[in-house]
mmCIF file of C-alpha atoms in Angstrom:
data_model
loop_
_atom_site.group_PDB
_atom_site.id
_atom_site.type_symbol
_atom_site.label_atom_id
_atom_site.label_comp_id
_atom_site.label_asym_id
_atom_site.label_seq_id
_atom_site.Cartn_x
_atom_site.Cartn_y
_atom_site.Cartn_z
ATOM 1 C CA UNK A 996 -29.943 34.413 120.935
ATOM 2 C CA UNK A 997 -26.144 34.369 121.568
ATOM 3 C CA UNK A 998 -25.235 31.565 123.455
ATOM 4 C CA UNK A 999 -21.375 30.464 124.074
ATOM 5 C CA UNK A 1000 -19.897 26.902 123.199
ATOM 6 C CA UNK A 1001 -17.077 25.925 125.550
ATOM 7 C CA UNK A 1002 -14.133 23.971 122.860
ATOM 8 C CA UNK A 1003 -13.551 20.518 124.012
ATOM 9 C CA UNK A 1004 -10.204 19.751 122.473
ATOM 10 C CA UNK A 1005 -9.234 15.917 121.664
ATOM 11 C CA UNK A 1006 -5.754 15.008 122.262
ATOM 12 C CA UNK A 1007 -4.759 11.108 121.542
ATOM 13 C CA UNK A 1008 -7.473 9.460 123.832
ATOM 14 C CA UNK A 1009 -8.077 12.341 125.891
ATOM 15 C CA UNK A 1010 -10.798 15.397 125.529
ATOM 16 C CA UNK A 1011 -8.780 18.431 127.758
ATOM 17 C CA UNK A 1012 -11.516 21.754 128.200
ATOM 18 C CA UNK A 1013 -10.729 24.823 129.989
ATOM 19 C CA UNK A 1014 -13.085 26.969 131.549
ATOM 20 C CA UNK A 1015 -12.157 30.598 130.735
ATOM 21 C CA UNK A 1016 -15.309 32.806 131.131
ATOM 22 C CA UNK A 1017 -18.064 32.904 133.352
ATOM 23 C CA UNK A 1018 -20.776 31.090 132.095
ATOM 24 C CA UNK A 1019 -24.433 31.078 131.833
ATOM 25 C CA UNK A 1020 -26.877 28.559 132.554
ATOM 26 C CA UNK A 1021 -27.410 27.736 129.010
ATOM 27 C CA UNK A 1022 -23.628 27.410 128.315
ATOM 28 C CA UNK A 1023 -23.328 24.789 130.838
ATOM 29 C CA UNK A 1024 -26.123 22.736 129.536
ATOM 30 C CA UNK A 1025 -24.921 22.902 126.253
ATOM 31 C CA UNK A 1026 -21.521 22.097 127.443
ATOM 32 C CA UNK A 1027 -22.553 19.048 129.162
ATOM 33 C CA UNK A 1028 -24.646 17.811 125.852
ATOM 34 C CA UNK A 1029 -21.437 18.764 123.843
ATOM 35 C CA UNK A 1030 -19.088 16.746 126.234
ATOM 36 C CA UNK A 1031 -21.112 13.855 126.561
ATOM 37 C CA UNK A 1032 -21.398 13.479 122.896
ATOM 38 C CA UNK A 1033 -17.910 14.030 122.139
ATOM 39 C CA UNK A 1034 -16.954 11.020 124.616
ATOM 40 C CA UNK A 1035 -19.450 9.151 123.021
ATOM 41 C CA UNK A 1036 -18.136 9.912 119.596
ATOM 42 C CA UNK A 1037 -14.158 10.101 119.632
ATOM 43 C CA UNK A 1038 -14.571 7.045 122.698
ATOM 44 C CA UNK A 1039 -12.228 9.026 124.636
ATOM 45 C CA UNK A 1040 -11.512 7.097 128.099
ATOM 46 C CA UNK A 1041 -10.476 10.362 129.935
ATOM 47 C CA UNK A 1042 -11.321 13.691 130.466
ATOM 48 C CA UNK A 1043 -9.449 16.900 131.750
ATOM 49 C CA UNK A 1044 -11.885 19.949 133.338
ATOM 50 C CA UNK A 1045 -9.549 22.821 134.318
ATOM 51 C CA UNK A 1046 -10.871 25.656 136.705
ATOM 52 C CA UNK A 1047 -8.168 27.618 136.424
ATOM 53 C CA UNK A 1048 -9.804 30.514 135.645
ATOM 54 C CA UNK A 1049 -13.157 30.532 137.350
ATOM 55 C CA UNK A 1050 -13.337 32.320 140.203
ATOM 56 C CA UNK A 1051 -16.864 32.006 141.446
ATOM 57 C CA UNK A 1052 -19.479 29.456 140.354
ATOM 58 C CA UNK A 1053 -23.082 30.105 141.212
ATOM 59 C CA UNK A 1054 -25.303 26.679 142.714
ATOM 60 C CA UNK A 1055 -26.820 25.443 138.873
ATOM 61 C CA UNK A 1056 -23.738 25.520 137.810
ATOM 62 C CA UNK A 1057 -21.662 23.778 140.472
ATOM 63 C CA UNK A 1058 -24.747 20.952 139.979
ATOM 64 C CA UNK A 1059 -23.938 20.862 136.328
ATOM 65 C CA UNK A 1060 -20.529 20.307 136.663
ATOM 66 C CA UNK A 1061 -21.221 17.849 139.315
ATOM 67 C CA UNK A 1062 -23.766 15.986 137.247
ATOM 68 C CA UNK A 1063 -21.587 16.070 133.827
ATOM 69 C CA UNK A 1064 -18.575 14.327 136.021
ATOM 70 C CA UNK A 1065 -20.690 11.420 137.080
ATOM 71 C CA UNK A 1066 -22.433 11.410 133.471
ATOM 72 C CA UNK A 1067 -18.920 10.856 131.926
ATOM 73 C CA UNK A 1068 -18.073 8.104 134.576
ATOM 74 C CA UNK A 1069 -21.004 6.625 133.438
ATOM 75 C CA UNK A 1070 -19.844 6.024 130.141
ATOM 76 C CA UNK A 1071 -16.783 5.085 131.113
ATOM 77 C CA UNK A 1072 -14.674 8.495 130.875
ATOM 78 C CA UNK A 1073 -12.411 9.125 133.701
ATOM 79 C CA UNK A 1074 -12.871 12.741 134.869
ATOM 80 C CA UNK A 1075 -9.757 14.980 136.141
ATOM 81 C CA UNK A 1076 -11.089 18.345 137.594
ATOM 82 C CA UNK A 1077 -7.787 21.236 137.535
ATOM 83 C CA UNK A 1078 -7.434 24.666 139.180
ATOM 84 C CA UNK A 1079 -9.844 24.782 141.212
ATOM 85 C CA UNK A 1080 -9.941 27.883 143.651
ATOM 86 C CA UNK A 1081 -10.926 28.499 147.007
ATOM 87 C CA UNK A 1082 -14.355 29.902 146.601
ATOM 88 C CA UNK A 1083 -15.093 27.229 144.236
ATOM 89 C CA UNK A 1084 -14.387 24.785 146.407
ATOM 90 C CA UNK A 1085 -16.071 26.169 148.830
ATOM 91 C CA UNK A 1086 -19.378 26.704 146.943
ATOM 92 C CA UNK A 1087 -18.949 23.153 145.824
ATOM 93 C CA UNK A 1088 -19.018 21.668 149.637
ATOM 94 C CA UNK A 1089 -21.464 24.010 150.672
ATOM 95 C CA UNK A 1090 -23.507 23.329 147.677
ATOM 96 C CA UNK A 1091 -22.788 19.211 149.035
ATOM 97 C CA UNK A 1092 -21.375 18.261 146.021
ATOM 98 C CA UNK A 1093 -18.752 16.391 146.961
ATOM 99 C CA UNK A 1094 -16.678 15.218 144.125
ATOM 100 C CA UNK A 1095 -16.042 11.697 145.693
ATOM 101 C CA UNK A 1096 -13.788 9.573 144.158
ATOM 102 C CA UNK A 1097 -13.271 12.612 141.571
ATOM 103 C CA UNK A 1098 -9.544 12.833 140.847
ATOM 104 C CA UNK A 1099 -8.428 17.155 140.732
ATOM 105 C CA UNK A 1100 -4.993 18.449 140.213
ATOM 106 C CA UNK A 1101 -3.238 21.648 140.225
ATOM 107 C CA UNK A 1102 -3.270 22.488 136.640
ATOM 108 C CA UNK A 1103 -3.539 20.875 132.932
ATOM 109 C CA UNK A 1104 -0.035 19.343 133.014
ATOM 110 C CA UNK A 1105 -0.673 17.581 136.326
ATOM 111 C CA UNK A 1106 -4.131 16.400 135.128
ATOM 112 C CA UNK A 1107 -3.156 15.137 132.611
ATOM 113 C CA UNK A 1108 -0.225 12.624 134.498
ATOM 114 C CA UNK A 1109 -2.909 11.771 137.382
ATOM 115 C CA UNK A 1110 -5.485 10.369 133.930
ATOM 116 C CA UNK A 1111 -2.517 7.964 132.984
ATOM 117 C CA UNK A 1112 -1.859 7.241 137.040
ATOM 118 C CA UNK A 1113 -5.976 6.325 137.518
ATOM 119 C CA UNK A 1114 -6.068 4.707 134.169
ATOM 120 C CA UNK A 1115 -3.005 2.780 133.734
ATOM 121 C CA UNK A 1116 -2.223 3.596 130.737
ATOM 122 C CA UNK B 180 -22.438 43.365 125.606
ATOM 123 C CA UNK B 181 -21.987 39.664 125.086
ATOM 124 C CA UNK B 182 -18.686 38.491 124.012
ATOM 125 C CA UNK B 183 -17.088 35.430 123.937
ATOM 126 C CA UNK B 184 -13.177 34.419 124.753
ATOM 127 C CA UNK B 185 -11.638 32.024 123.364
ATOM 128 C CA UNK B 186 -10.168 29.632 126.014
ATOM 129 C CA UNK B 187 -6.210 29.607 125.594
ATOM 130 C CA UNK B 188 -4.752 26.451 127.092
ATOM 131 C CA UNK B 189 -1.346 25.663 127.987
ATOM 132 C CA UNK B 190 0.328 22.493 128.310
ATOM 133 C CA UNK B 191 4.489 22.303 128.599
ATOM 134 C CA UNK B 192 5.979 24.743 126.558
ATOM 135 C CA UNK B 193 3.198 24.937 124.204
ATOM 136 C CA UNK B 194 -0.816 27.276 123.977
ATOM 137 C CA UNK B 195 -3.231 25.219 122.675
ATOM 138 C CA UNK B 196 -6.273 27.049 121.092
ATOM 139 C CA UNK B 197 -9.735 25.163 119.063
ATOM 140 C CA UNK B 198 -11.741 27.297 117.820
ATOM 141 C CA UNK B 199 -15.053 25.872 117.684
ATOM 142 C CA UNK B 200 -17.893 28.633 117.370
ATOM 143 C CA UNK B 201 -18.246 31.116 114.805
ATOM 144 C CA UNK B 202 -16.679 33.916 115.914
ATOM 145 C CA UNK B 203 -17.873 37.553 115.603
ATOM 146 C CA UNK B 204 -15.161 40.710 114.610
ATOM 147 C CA UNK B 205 -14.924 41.507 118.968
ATOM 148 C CA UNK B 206 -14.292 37.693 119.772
ATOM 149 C CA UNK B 207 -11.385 37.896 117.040
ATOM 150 C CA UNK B 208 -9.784 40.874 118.212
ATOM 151 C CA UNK B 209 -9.925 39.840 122.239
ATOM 152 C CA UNK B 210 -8.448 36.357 121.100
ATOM 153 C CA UNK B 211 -5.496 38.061 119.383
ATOM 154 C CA UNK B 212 -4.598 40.524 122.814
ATOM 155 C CA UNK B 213 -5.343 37.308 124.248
ATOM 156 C CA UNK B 214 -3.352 34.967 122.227
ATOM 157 C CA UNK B 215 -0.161 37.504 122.559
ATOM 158 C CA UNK B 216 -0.654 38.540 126.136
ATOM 159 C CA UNK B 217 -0.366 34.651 127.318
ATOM 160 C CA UNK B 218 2.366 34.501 124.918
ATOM 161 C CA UNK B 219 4.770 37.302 126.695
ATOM 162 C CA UNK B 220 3.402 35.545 130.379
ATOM 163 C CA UNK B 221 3.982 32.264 129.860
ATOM 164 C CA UNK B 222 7.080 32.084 127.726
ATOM 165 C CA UNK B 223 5.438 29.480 125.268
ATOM 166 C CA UNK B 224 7.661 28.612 122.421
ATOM 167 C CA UNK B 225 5.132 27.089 120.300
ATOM 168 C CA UNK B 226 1.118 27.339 119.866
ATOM 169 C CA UNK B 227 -1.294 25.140 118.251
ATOM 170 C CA UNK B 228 -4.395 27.098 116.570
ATOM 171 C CA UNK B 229 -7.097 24.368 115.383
ATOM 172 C CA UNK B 230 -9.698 25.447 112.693
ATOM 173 C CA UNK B 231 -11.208 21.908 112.398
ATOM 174 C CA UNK B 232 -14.837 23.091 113.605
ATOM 175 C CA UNK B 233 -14.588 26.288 111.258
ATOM 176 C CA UNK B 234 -16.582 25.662 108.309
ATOM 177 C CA UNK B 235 -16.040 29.380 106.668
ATOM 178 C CA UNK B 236 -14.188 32.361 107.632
ATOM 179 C CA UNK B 237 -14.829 36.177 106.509
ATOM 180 C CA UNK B 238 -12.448 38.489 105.498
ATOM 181 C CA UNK B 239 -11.840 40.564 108.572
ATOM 182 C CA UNK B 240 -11.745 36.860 110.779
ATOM 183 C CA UNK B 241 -9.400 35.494 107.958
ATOM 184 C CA UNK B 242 -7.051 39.141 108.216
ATOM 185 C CA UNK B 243 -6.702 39.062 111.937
ATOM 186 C CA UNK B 244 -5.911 35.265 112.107
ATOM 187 C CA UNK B 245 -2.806 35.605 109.355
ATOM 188 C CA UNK B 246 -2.141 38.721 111.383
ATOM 189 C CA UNK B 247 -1.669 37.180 114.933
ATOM 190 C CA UNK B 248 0.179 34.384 113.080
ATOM 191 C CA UNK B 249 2.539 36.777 111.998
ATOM 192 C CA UNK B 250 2.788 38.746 115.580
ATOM 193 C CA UNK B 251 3.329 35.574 117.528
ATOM 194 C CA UNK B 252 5.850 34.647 115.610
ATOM 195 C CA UNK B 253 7.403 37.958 116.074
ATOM 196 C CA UNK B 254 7.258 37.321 119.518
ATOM 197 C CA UNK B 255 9.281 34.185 119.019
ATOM 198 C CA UNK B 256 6.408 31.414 118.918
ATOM 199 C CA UNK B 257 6.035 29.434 116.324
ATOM 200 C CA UNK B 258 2.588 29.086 114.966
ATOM 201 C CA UNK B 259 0.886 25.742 113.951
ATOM 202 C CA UNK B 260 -2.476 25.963 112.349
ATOM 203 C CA UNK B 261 -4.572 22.627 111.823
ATOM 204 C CA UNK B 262 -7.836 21.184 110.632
ATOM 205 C CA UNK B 263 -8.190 24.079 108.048
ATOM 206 C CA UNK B 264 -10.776 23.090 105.434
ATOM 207 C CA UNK B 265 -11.359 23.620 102.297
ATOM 208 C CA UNK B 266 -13.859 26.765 102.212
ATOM 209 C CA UNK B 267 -11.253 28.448 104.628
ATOM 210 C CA UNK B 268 -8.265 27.524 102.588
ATOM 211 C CA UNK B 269 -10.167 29.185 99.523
ATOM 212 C CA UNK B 270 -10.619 32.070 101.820
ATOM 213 C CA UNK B 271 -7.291 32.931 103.044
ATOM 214 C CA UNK B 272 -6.111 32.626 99.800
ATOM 215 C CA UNK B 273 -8.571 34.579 97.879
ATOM 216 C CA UNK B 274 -7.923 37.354 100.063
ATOM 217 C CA UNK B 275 -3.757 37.387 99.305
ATOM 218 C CA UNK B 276 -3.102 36.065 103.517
ATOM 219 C CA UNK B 277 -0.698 33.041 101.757
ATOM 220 C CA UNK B 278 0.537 31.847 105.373
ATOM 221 C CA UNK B 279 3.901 31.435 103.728
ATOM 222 C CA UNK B 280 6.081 29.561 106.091
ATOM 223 C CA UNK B 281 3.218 28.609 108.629
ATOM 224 C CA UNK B 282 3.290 25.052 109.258
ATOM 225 C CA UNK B 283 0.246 23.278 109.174
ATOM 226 C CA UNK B 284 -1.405 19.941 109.918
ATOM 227 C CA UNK B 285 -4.366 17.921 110.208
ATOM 228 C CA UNK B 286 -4.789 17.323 113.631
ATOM 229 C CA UNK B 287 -4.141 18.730 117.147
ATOM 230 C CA UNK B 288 -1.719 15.664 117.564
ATOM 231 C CA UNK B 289 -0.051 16.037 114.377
ATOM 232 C CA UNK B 290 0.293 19.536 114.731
ATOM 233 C CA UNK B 291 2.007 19.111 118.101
ATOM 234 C CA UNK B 292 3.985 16.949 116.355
ATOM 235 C CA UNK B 293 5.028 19.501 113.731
ATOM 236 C CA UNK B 294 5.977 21.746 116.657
ATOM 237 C CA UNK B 295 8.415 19.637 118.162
ATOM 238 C CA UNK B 296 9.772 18.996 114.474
ATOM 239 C CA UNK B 297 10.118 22.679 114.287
ATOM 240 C CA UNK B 298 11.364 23.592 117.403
ATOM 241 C CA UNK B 299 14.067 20.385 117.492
ATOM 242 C CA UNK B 300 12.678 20.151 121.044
#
């Protein structure tokens, strides 16, 4: 079976991955498994998700993404969510995932600046 | 039919790419339209392309990466490649793609690094 692997890319103490396809169910679980273990690994102490790119996101999905931002802030990984449109937005709130206390930004370069804003660094 | 894309992201003046999955002869050749249309859209000056998760390239992956090395840099960006180990090295060489005046580097950081060298920016 053919399954995708979204690239979580490590720069200085930071992991930065951007969403560019639309993804199945088994690409977001794998992507959560991958991210959580690379924060656990490289001890990264903040993370950049853009959404540039995604247009729609269907309700497992939107719960994954929810669930992998308060898994990261578990283990102590800041979580910046980028780009995100309209509809997702909207599917998010409708969806009642919230994103309290979840940082976003317009795009990479801005997520980036609020991680060293919210971590002080 | 399943393809993948490989996520292009840009931060400043620069396209950061990881490649992080095997990739299959249809991923290779979207990534290079990819690579050169975000290129001529964004104006990047320099772009990172990270090989530290490839463990072993083929010949066709191997032609079209020393091929869209050459094109972006006939676009006027300046290619960085990093993390390229030694099974790949053997590769690229064995097949006659030398990468003659590609800068390279071991990390993402260091290879942003390299870029700034290179561009004086």
């Amino acid at each position: 079976m053919i399954y995708m692997r979204i690239p979580i890319l490590k720069l200085h103490n930071y992991l930065l991955i951007s969403i560019q396809t639309e993804i199945d169910d088994n690409t977001a679980i794998q992507f959560q498994e991958d991210l959580l273990n690379k924060i656990h690994q490289s001890g990264s102490s903040g993370v950049v998700i853009d959404l540039t790119s995604v247009d729609i996101i269907d309700s497992f999905i939107a719960k994954v993404l929810g669930d992998v931002v308060t898994m990261s802030d578990l283990m102590g990984a800041k979580v910046v969510l980028t780009g995100i449109q309209p509809a997702v937005a909207m599917t998010l709130i409708d969806l009642g995932i919230h994103m309290k206390n979840v940082p976003t930004a317009l795009d990479l370069e801005q997520g980036l600046i609020k991680l060293y804003q919210e971590l002080g660094e």
